mmCIF file with all atom_site columns, C-alpha atoms and ligand atoms in Angstrom:
data_model
loop_
_atom_site.group_PDB
_atom_site.id
_atom_site.type_symbol
_atom_site.label_atom_id
_atom_site.label_alt_id
_atom_site.label_comp_id
_atom_site.label_asym_id
_atom_site.label_entity_id
_atom_site.label_seq_id
_atom_site.pdbx_PDB_ins_code
_atom_site.Cartn_x
_atom_site.Cartn_y
_atom_site.Cartn_z
_atom_site.occupancy
_atom_site.B_iso_or_equiv
_atom_site.pdbx_formal_charge
_atom_site.auth_seq_id
_atom_site.auth_comp_id
_atom_site.auth_asym_id
_atom_site.auth_atom_id
_atom_site.pdbx_PDB_model_num
ATOM   1   C  CA  . MET W 1 1   ? 6.871   -30.028 8.880   1.00 0.00 ? 1035 MET W CA  1
ATOM   2   C  CA  . GLU W 1 2   ? 6.126   -26.570 8.508   1.00 0.00 ? 1036 GLU W CA  1
ATOM   3   C  CA  . ARG W 1 3   ? 5.394   -24.890 5.212   1.00 0.00 ? 1037 ARG W CA  1
ATOM   4   C  CA  . THR W 1 4   ? 5.329   -21.169 3.944   1.00 0.00 ? 1038 THR W CA  1
ATOM   5   C  CA  . PHE W 1 5   ? 5.121   -19.609 0.427   1.00 0.00 ? 1039 PHE W CA  1
ATOM   6   C  CA  . ALA W 1 6   ? 7.329   -17.258 -0.494  1.00 0.00 ? 1040 ALA W CA  1
ATOM   7   C  CA  . MET W 1 7   ? 8.029   -14.337 -3.126  1.00 0.00 ? 1041 MET W CA  1
ATOM   8   C  CA  . ILE W 1 8   ? 10.438  -12.305 -4.597  1.00 0.00 ? 1042 ILE W CA  1
ATOM   9   C  CA  . LYS W 1 9   ? 8.693   -9.364  -5.664  1.00 0.00 ? 1043 LYS W CA  1
ATOM   10  C  CA  . PRO W 1 10  ? 9.055   -7.706  -9.178  1.00 0.00 ? 1044 PRO W CA  1
ATOM   11  C  CA  . GLU W 1 11  ? 11.453  -5.211  -7.776  1.00 0.00 ? 1045 GLU W CA  1
ATOM   12  C  CA  . GLY W 1 12  ? 13.972  -8.068  -5.935  1.00 0.00 ? 1046 GLY W CA  1
ATOM   13  C  CA  . VAL W 1 13  ? 13.984  -9.638  -9.579  1.00 0.00 ? 1047 VAL W CA  1
ATOM   14  C  CA  . ALA W 1 14  ? 15.164  -6.688  -12.079 1.00 0.00 ? 1048 ALA W CA  1
ATOM   15  C  CA  . ARG W 1 15  ? 17.703  -5.985  -9.280  1.00 0.00 ? 1049 ARG W CA  1
ATOM   16  C  CA  . GLY W 1 16  ? 19.088  -8.853  -9.576  1.00 0.00 ? 1050 GLY W CA  1
ATOM   17  C  CA  . LEU W 1 17  ? 18.464  -9.891  -6.004  1.00 0.00 ? 1051 LEU W CA  1
ATOM   18  C  CA  . VAL W 1 18  ? 17.115  -13.510 -6.404  1.00 0.00 ? 1052 VAL W CA  1
ATOM   19  C  CA  . GLY W 1 19  ? 20.849  -15.856 -6.347  1.00 0.00 ? 1053 GLY W CA  1
ATOM   20  C  CA  . ALA W 1 20  ? 21.330  -13.594 -2.944  1.00 0.00 ? 1054 ALA W CA  1
ATOM   21  C  CA  . ILE W 1 21  ? 18.108  -13.465 -1.713  1.00 0.00 ? 1055 ILE W CA  1
ATOM   22  C  CA  . ILE W 1 22  ? 17.941  -17.706 -1.974  1.00 0.00 ? 1056 ILE W CA  1
ATOM   23  C  CA  . GLN W 1 23  ? 20.894  -18.041 -1.101  1.00 0.00 ? 1057 GLN W CA  1
ATOM   24  C  CA  . ARG W 1 24  ? 19.976  -16.830 2.567   1.00 0.00 ? 1058 ARG W CA  1
ATOM   25  C  CA  . ILE W 1 25  ? 17.417  -19.357 2.776   1.00 0.00 ? 1059 ILE W CA  1
ATOM   26  C  CA  . GLU W 1 26  ? 19.240  -22.031 2.002   1.00 0.00 ? 1060 GLU W CA  1
ATOM   27  C  CA  . ARG W 1 27  ? 21.693  -21.171 4.201   1.00 0.00 ? 1061 ARG W CA  1
ATOM   28  C  CA  . LYS W 1 28  ? 19.411  -21.111 6.963   1.00 0.00 ? 1062 LYS W CA  1
ATOM   29  C  CA  . GLY W 1 29  ? 18.359  -24.768 6.317   1.00 0.00 ? 1063 GLY W CA  1
ATOM   30  C  CA  . TYR W 1 30  ? 15.394  -23.581 5.020   1.00 0.00 ? 1064 TYR W CA  1
ATOM   31  C  CA  . ARG W 1 31  ? 14.382  -26.548 1.971   1.00 0.00 ? 1065 ARG W CA  1
ATOM   32  C  CA  . ILE W 1 32  ? 12.763  -24.890 -1.237  1.00 0.00 ? 1066 ILE W CA  1
ATOM   33  C  CA  . VAL W 1 33  ? 9.711   -27.450 -2.169  1.00 0.00 ? 1067 VAL W CA  1
ATOM   34  C  CA  . ALA W 1 34  ? 8.451   -25.779 -4.953  1.00 0.00 ? 1068 ALA W CA  1
ATOM   35  C  CA  . LEU W 1 35  ? 10.140  -23.030 -7.248  1.00 0.00 ? 1069 LEU W CA  1
ATOM   36  C  CA  . LYS W 1 36  ? 8.262   -21.018 -10.023 1.00 0.00 ? 1070 LYS W CA  1
ATOM   37  C  CA  . MET W 1 37  ? 8.959   -17.499 -11.759 1.00 0.00 ? 1071 MET W CA  1
ATOM   38  C  CA  . LEU W 1 38  ? 5.934   -15.890 -13.317 1.00 0.00 ? 1072 LEU W CA  1
ATOM   39  C  CA  . ARG W 1 39  ? 4.220   -12.942 -13.598 1.00 0.00 ? 1073 ARG W CA  1
ATOM   40  C  CA  . LEU W 1 40  ? 0.902   -12.126 -11.535 1.00 0.00 ? 1074 LEU W CA  1
ATOM   41  C  CA  . THR W 1 41  ? -2.585  -11.682 -13.190 1.00 0.00 ? 1075 THR W CA  1
ATOM   42  C  CA  . PRO W 1 42  ? -4.788  -8.701  -11.546 1.00 0.00 ? 1076 PRO W CA  1
ATOM   43  C  CA  . GLU W 1 43  ? -6.924  -11.538 -11.061 1.00 0.00 ? 1077 GLU W CA  1
ATOM   44  C  CA  . MET W 1 44  ? -4.390  -13.268 -9.368  1.00 0.00 ? 1078 MET W CA  1
ATOM   45  C  CA  . ALA W 1 45  ? -2.782  -10.082 -7.524  1.00 0.00 ? 1079 ALA W CA  1
ATOM   46  C  CA  . ALA W 1 46  ? -6.580  -9.257  -5.455  1.00 0.00 ? 1080 ALA W CA  1
ATOM   47  C  CA  . ARG W 1 47  ? -6.673  -13.189 -3.871  1.00 0.00 ? 1081 ARG W CA  1
ATOM   48  C  CA  . HIS W 1 48  ? -3.336  -12.733 -2.938  1.00 0.00 ? 1082 HIS W CA  1
ATOM   49  C  CA  . TYR W 1 49  ? -3.679  -9.861  -1.598  1.00 0.00 ? 1083 TYR W CA  1
ATOM   50  C  CA  . ALA W 1 50  ? -7.645  -9.554  -0.668  1.00 0.00 ? 1084 ALA W CA  1
ATOM   51  C  CA  . GLU W 1 51  ? -6.739  -8.697  2.561   1.00 0.00 ? 1085 GLU W CA  1
ATOM   52  C  CA  . HIS W 1 52  ? -5.532  -5.612  2.032   1.00 0.00 ? 1086 HIS W CA  1
ATOM   53  C  CA  . GLN W 1 53  ? -8.673  -4.389  -0.135  1.00 0.00 ? 1087 GLN W CA  1
ATOM   54  C  CA  . GLY W 1 54  ? -10.115 -1.493  0.412   1.00 0.00 ? 1088 GLY W CA  1
ATOM   55  C  CA  . LYS W 1 55  ? -6.209  0.127   2.166   1.00 0.00 ? 1089 LYS W CA  1
ATOM   56  C  CA  . PRO W 1 56  ? -5.305  3.191   0.596   1.00 0.00 ? 1090 PRO W CA  1
ATOM   57  C  CA  . PHE W 1 57  ? -2.115  1.451   -1.086  1.00 0.00 ? 1091 PHE W CA  1
ATOM   58  C  CA  . TYR W 1 58  ? -4.278  -1.994  -2.237  1.00 0.00 ? 1092 TYR W CA  1
ATOM   59  C  CA  . GLY W 1 59  ? -4.134  0.182   -5.590  1.00 0.00 ? 1093 GLY W CA  1
ATOM   60  C  CA  . ALA W 1 60  ? -0.408  0.761   -6.040  1.00 0.00 ? 1094 ALA W CA  1
ATOM   61  C  CA  . LEU W 1 61  ? -0.158  -3.145  -4.311  1.00 0.00 ? 1095 LEU W CA  1
ATOM   62  C  CA  . VAL W 1 62  ? -1.354  -4.538  -7.444  1.00 0.00 ? 1096 VAL W CA  1
ATOM   63  C  CA  . ASP W 1 63  ? 0.033   -2.679  -9.787  1.00 0.00 ? 1097 ASP W CA  1
ATOM   64  C  CA  . HIS W 1 64  ? 3.800   -3.479  -8.589  1.00 0.00 ? 1098 HIS W CA  1
ATOM   65  C  CA  . ILE W 1 65  ? 3.512   -6.389  -7.779  1.00 0.00 ? 1099 ILE W CA  1
ATOM   66  C  CA  . THR W 1 66  ? 1.523   -7.421  -11.490 1.00 0.00 ? 1100 THR W CA  1
ATOM   67  C  CA  . SER W 1 67  ? 4.371   -5.381  -12.813 1.00 0.00 ? 1101 SER W CA  1
ATOM   68  C  CA  . GLY W 1 68  ? 7.199   -7.651  -13.807 1.00 0.00 ? 1102 GLY W CA  1
ATOM   69  C  CA  . PRO W 1 69  ? 7.930   -11.537 -12.976 1.00 0.00 ? 1103 PRO W CA  1
ATOM   70  C  CA  . VAL W 1 70  ? 8.325   -12.333 -9.490  1.00 0.00 ? 1104 VAL W CA  1
ATOM   71  C  CA  . VAL W 1 71  ? 9.680   -16.061 -8.039  1.00 0.00 ? 1105 VAL W CA  1
ATOM   72  C  CA  . ALA W 1 72  ? 7.418   -17.944 -5.603  1.00 0.00 ? 1106 ALA W CA  1
ATOM   73  C  CA  . MET W 1 73  ? 8.337   -20.868 -3.506  1.00 0.00 ? 1107 MET W CA  1
ATOM   74  C  CA  . VAL W 1 74  ? 7.749   -22.966 -0.787  1.00 0.00 ? 1108 VAL W CA  1
ATOM   75  C  CA  . LEU W 1 75  ? 9.830   -23.171 2.110   1.00 0.00 ? 1109 LEU W CA  1
ATOM   76  C  CA  . GLU W 1 76  ? 10.029  -26.401 4.642   1.00 0.00 ? 1110 GLU W CA  1
ATOM   77  C  CA  . GLY W 1 77  ? 11.831  -26.559 8.125   1.00 0.00 ? 1111 GLY W CA  1
ATOM   78  C  CA  . PRO W 1 78  ? 10.805  -26.200 11.344  1.00 0.00 ? 1112 PRO W CA  1
ATOM   79  C  CA  . GLY W 1 79  ? 9.656   -22.889 12.270  1.00 0.00 ? 1113 GLY W CA  1
ATOM   80  C  CA  . VAL W 1 80  ? 10.043  -21.668 9.207   1.00 0.00 ? 1114 VAL W CA  1
ATOM   81  C  CA  . ILE W 1 81  ? 6.753   -19.591 8.960   1.00 0.00 ? 1115 ILE W CA  1
ATOM   82  C  CA  . ALA W 1 82  ? 8.212   -17.343 11.890  1.00 0.00 ? 1116 ALA W CA  1
ATOM   83  C  CA  . GLY W 1 83  ? 11.644  -17.764 10.668  1.00 0.00 ? 1117 GLY W CA  1
ATOM   84  C  CA  . LEU W 1 84  ? 11.638  -16.361 7.448   1.00 0.00 ? 1118 LEU W CA  1
ATOM   85  C  CA  . ARG W 1 85  ? 9.982   -13.361 8.520   1.00 0.00 ? 1119 ARG W CA  1
ATOM   86  C  CA  . ARG W 1 86  ? 12.053  -12.441 10.924  1.00 0.00 ? 1120 ARG W CA  1
ATOM   87  C  CA  . MET W 1 87  ? 14.200  -13.377 8.290   1.00 0.00 ? 1121 MET W CA  1
ATOM   88  C  CA  . MET W 1 88  ? 13.177  -10.386 6.104   1.00 0.00 ? 1122 MET W CA  1
ATOM   89  C  CA  . GLY W 1 89  ? 12.839  -7.776  8.529   1.00 0.00 ? 1123 GLY W CA  1
ATOM   90  C  CA  . PRO W 1 90  ? 9.740   -5.562  9.335   1.00 0.00 ? 1124 PRO W CA  1
ATOM   91  C  CA  . THR W 1 91  ? 7.245   -4.218  6.044   1.00 0.00 ? 1125 THR W CA  1
ATOM   92  C  CA  . ASN W 1 92  ? 9.116   -0.311  5.849   1.00 0.00 ? 1126 ASN W CA  1
ATOM   93  C  CA  . PRO W 1 93  ? 12.361  -1.143  4.766   1.00 0.00 ? 1127 PRO W CA  1
ATOM   94  C  CA  . GLN W 1 94  ? 13.483  1.748   6.903   1.00 0.00 ? 1128 GLN W CA  1
ATOM   95  C  CA  . ASP W 1 95  ? 12.585  -0.118  10.671  1.00 0.00 ? 1129 ASP W CA  1
ATOM   96  C  CA  . ALA W 1 96  ? 14.587  -2.913  9.286   1.00 0.00 ? 1130 ALA W CA  1
ATOM   97  C  CA  . PRO W 1 97  ? 17.692  -3.737  11.179  1.00 0.00 ? 1131 PRO W CA  1
ATOM   98  C  CA  . PRO W 1 98  ? 20.868  -4.649  9.309   1.00 0.00 ? 1132 PRO W CA  1
ATOM   99  C  CA  . GLY W 1 99  ? 21.088  -8.919  8.371   1.00 0.00 ? 1133 GLY W CA  1
ATOM   100 C  CA  . THR W 1 100 ? 17.964  -9.140  7.219   1.00 0.00 ? 1134 THR W CA  1
ATOM   101 C  CA  . ILE W 1 101 ? 16.590  -9.083  4.368   1.00 0.00 ? 1135 ILE W CA  1
ATOM   102 C  CA  . ARG W 1 102 ? 15.347  -5.656  4.058   1.00 0.00 ? 1136 ARG W CA  1
ATOM   103 C  CA  . GLY W 1 103 ? 17.099  -4.042  6.496   1.00 0.00 ? 1137 GLY W CA  1
ATOM   104 C  CA  . ASP W 1 104 ? 20.182  -5.060  3.452   1.00 0.00 ? 1138 ASP W CA  1
ATOM   105 C  CA  . PHE W 1 105 ? 18.516  -4.440  0.003   1.00 0.00 ? 1139 PHE W CA  1
ATOM   106 C  CA  . ALA W 1 106 ? 15.786  -2.222  0.305   1.00 0.00 ? 1140 ALA W CA  1
ATOM   107 C  CA  . LEU W 1 107 ? 14.440  1.363   1.135   1.00 0.00 ? 1141 LEU W CA  1
ATOM   108 C  CA  . GLU W 1 108 ? 11.020  1.008   0.254   1.00 0.00 ? 1142 GLU W CA  1
ATOM   109 C  CA  . VAL W 1 109 ? 7.604   0.303   2.018   1.00 0.00 ? 1143 VAL W CA  1
ATOM   110 C  CA  . GLY W 1 110 ? 6.439   -0.404  -1.503  1.00 0.00 ? 1144 GLY W CA  1
ATOM   111 C  CA  . GLN W 1 111 ? 9.098   -2.065  -2.653  1.00 0.00 ? 1145 GLN W CA  1
ATOM   112 C  CA  . ASN W 1 112 ? 10.689  -4.998  0.293   1.00 0.00 ? 1146 ASN W CA  1
ATOM   113 C  CA  . VAL W 1 113 ? 11.645  -7.129  -1.816  1.00 0.00 ? 1147 VAL W CA  1
ATOM   114 C  CA  . ILE W 1 114 ? 10.286  -9.671  -0.781  1.00 0.00 ? 1148 ILE W CA  1
ATOM   115 C  CA  . HIS W 1 115 ? 6.490   -11.559 0.876   1.00 0.00 ? 1149 HIS W CA  1
ATOM   116 C  CA  . GLY W 1 116 ? 5.976   -14.489 3.214   1.00 0.00 ? 1150 GLY W CA  1
ATOM   117 C  CA  . SER W 1 117 ? 3.131   -15.661 4.414   1.00 0.00 ? 1151 SER W CA  1
ATOM   118 C  CA  . ASP W 1 118 ? 2.100   -14.481 7.884   1.00 0.00 ? 1152 ASP W CA  1
ATOM   119 C  CA  . SER W 1 119 ? 0.391   -17.204 9.940   1.00 0.00 ? 1153 SER W CA  1
ATOM   120 C  CA  . PRO W 1 120 ? -0.055  -20.922 9.161   1.00 0.00 ? 1154 PRO W CA  1
ATOM   121 C  CA  . ALA W 1 121 ? -3.381  -20.050 8.179   1.00 0.00 ? 1155 ALA W CA  1
ATOM   122 C  CA  . SER W 1 122 ? -1.998  -17.910 4.704   1.00 0.00 ? 1156 SER W CA  1
ATOM   123 C  CA  . ALA W 1 123 ? 0.749   -19.946 4.220   1.00 0.00 ? 1157 ALA W CA  1
ATOM   124 C  CA  . GLU W 1 124 ? -1.922  -22.321 3.855   1.00 0.00 ? 1158 GLU W CA  1
ATOM   125 C  CA  . ARG W 1 125 ? -3.787  -20.532 1.368   1.00 0.00 ? 1159 ARG W CA  1
ATOM   126 C  CA  . GLU W 1 126 ? -0.950  -18.579 -0.828  1.00 0.00 ? 1160 GLU W CA  1
ATOM   127 C  CA  . ILE W 1 127 ? 0.579   -21.923 -0.943  1.00 0.00 ? 1161 ILE W CA  1
ATOM   128 C  CA  . ALA W 1 128 ? -2.481  -23.400 -3.191  1.00 0.00 ? 1162 ALA W CA  1
ATOM   129 C  CA  . LEU W 1 129 ? -3.709  -20.244 -5.159  1.00 0.00 ? 1163 LEU W CA  1
ATOM   130 C  CA  . PHE W 1 130 ? 0.713   -20.739 -5.917  1.00 0.00 ? 1164 PHE W CA  1
ATOM   131 C  CA  . PHE W 1 131 ? 0.986   -24.599 -6.556  1.00 0.00 ? 1165 PHE W CA  1
ATOM   132 C  CA  . SER W 1 132 ? -0.884  -27.375 -7.899  1.00 0.00 ? 1166 SER W CA  1
ATOM   133 C  CA  . PRO W 1 133 ? 0.562   -30.531 -5.012  1.00 0.00 ? 1167 PRO W CA  1
ATOM   134 C  CA  . ALA W 1 134 ? 1.489   -31.684 -8.239  1.00 0.00 ? 1168 ALA W CA  1
ATOM   135 C  CA  . GLU W 1 135 ? 4.574   -29.234 -8.206  1.00 0.00 ? 1169 GLU W CA  1
ATOM   136 C  CA  . LEU W 1 136 ? 5.443   -29.902 -4.504  1.00 0.00 ? 1170 LEU W CA  1
ATOM   137 C  CA  . THR W 1 137 ? 8.306   -32.012 -3.545  1.00 0.00 ? 1171 THR W CA  1
ATOM   138 C  CA  . ASP W 1 138 ? 9.321   -34.782 -1.079  1.00 0.00 ? 1172 ASP W CA  1
ATOM   139 C  CA  . LYS W 1 139 ? 12.023  -35.349 -0.799  1.00 0.00 ? 1173 LYS W CA  1
HETATM 140 P  P1  . RTP O 2 .   ? 4.094   -8.883  2.875   1.00 0.00 ? 1379 RTP O P1  1
HETATM 141 O  O1  . RTP O 2 .   ? 2.220   -9.230  2.911   1.00 0.00 ? 1379 RTP O O1  1
HETATM 142 O  O2  . RTP O 2 .   ? 4.021   -8.557  1.141   1.00 0.00 ? 1379 RTP O O2  1
HETATM 143 O  O3  . RTP O 2 .   ? 4.924   -9.964  2.516   1.00 0.00 ? 1379 RTP O O3  1
HETATM 144 O  O4  . RTP O 2 .   ? 4.593   -7.463  3.225   1.00 0.00 ? 1379 RTP O O4  1
HETATM 145 P  P2  . RTP O 2 .   ? 4.242   -8.100  4.726   1.00 0.00 ? 1379 RTP O P2  1
HETATM 146 O  O5  . RTP O 2 .   ? 2.986   -8.843  5.490   1.00 0.00 ? 1379 RTP O O5  1
HETATM 147 O  O6  . RTP O 2 .   ? 5.609   -7.581  5.879   1.00 0.00 ? 1379 RTP O O6  1
HETATM 148 O  O7  . RTP O 2 .   ? 3.294   -6.247  4.795   1.00 0.00 ? 1379 RTP O O7  1
HETATM 149 P  P3  . RTP O 2 .   ? 1.539   -6.023  5.099   1.00 0.00 ? 1379 RTP O P3  1
HETATM 150 O  O8  . RTP O 2 .   ? 1.217   -5.187  5.845   1.00 0.00 ? 1379 RTP O O8  1
HETATM 151 O  O9  . RTP O 2 .   ? 1.038   -7.357  4.483   1.00 0.00 ? 1379 RTP O O9  1
HETATM 152 O  O10 . RTP O 2 .   ? 1.622   -5.196  2.841   1.00 0.00 ? 1379 RTP O O10 1
HETATM 153 C  C1  . RTP O 2 .   ? 1.434   -5.665  2.087   1.00 0.00 ? 1379 RTP O C1  1
HETATM 154 C  C2  . RTP O 2 .   ? 2.708   -4.595  1.703   1.00 0.00 ? 1379 RTP O C2  1
HETATM 155 O  O11 . RTP O 2 .   ? 2.078   -3.791  1.179   1.00 0.00 ? 1379 RTP O O11 1
HETATM 156 C  C3  . RTP O 2 .   ? 2.503   -2.356  1.129   1.00 0.00 ? 1379 RTP O C3  1
HETATM 157 N  N1  . RTP O 2 .   ? 2.701   -1.520  2.367   1.00 0.00 ? 1379 RTP O N1  1
HETATM 158 N  N2  . RTP O 2 .   ? 2.591   -0.359  2.105   1.00 0.00 ? 1379 RTP O N2  1
HETATM 159 N  N3  . RTP O 2 .   ? 1.959   2.617   1.695   1.00 0.00 ? 1379 RTP O N3  1
HETATM 160 C  C4  . RTP O 2 .   ? 1.794   2.106   3.038   1.00 0.00 ? 1379 RTP O C4  1
HETATM 161 O  O12 . RTP O 2 .   ? 1.554   1.857   4.182   1.00 0.00 ? 1379 RTP O O12 1
HETATM 162 C  C5  . RTP O 2 .   ? 2.239   0.508   3.381   1.00 0.00 ? 1379 RTP O C5  1
HETATM 163 N  N4  . RTP O 2 .   ? 2.273   -0.593  3.675   1.00 0.00 ? 1379 RTP O N4  1
HETATM 164 C  C6  . RTP O 2 .   ? 1.722   -1.885  3.623   1.00 0.00 ? 1379 RTP O C6  1
HETATM 165 C  C7  . RTP O 2 .   ? 4.035   -3.340  1.560   1.00 0.00 ? 1379 RTP O C7  1
HETATM 166 O  O13 . RTP O 2 .   ? 4.987   -3.605  -0.008  1.00 0.00 ? 1379 RTP O O13 1
HETATM 167 C  C8  . RTP O 2 .   ? 3.972   -4.650  2.411   1.00 0.00 ? 1379 RTP O C8  1
HETATM 168 O  O14 . RTP O 2 .   ? 4.806   -5.520  2.373   1.00 0.00 ? 1379 RTP O O14 1
HETATM 169 MG MG1 . MG  O 3 .   ? 1.900   -9.400  4.045   1.00 0.00 ? 1380 MG  O MG1 1
#
C-alpha cells in the first residue's frame, strides 16, 4: 500500500489547525501510520529541503520551518501521494481553490500550512528522515 509523508507546518500548529487538517485527511480515508510533534533542527530542515538549496527563498524556508513545532505524519492509502497533494492544493495559497487545505486555510506561499511529499522517491526519503521503521505502525 502506498505511503506518503505529511507535515503540518509551524503556522498550522500555532493557528490551531492541527485537528481540522487531520480531520480532512482521516475523513478522506487515509490511514495515519505514524504521527509526532517535533521542532526541526536546522540540520533536519536542510536535509528535508535539500532540493531547494541555492534558491532565493531557501534561507527563509529553513528559518520558517524551524521556527516552532510541526506535526509530522506518515499516511497510507491508494494513490495517497498524489491524492494528498490534490487535497493540499497548489504551493501558492492564492492559487489554491476553495475546498483545498491551502485554499481554505492560507494566503501566503511562505505560510501554506502543510507539506506533502511530491513523488514516491520523495515520500520514501522523507519518511526515513522523520521516522524509524519501528515507529511505523501495522494495522
Ligand atoms: P512543500 O514542499 O512545502 O509541500 O510545498 P510544495 O511542494 O508545494 O512547494 P515547493 O516547490 O517544494 O516549495 C517548498 C516550500 O517553499 C516555499 N516557497 N516559497 N517564495 C517563493 O517563491 C516560494 N516558493 C516556495 C513554500 O512554503 C513551499 O511550500
Ligand atoms: Mg515540495
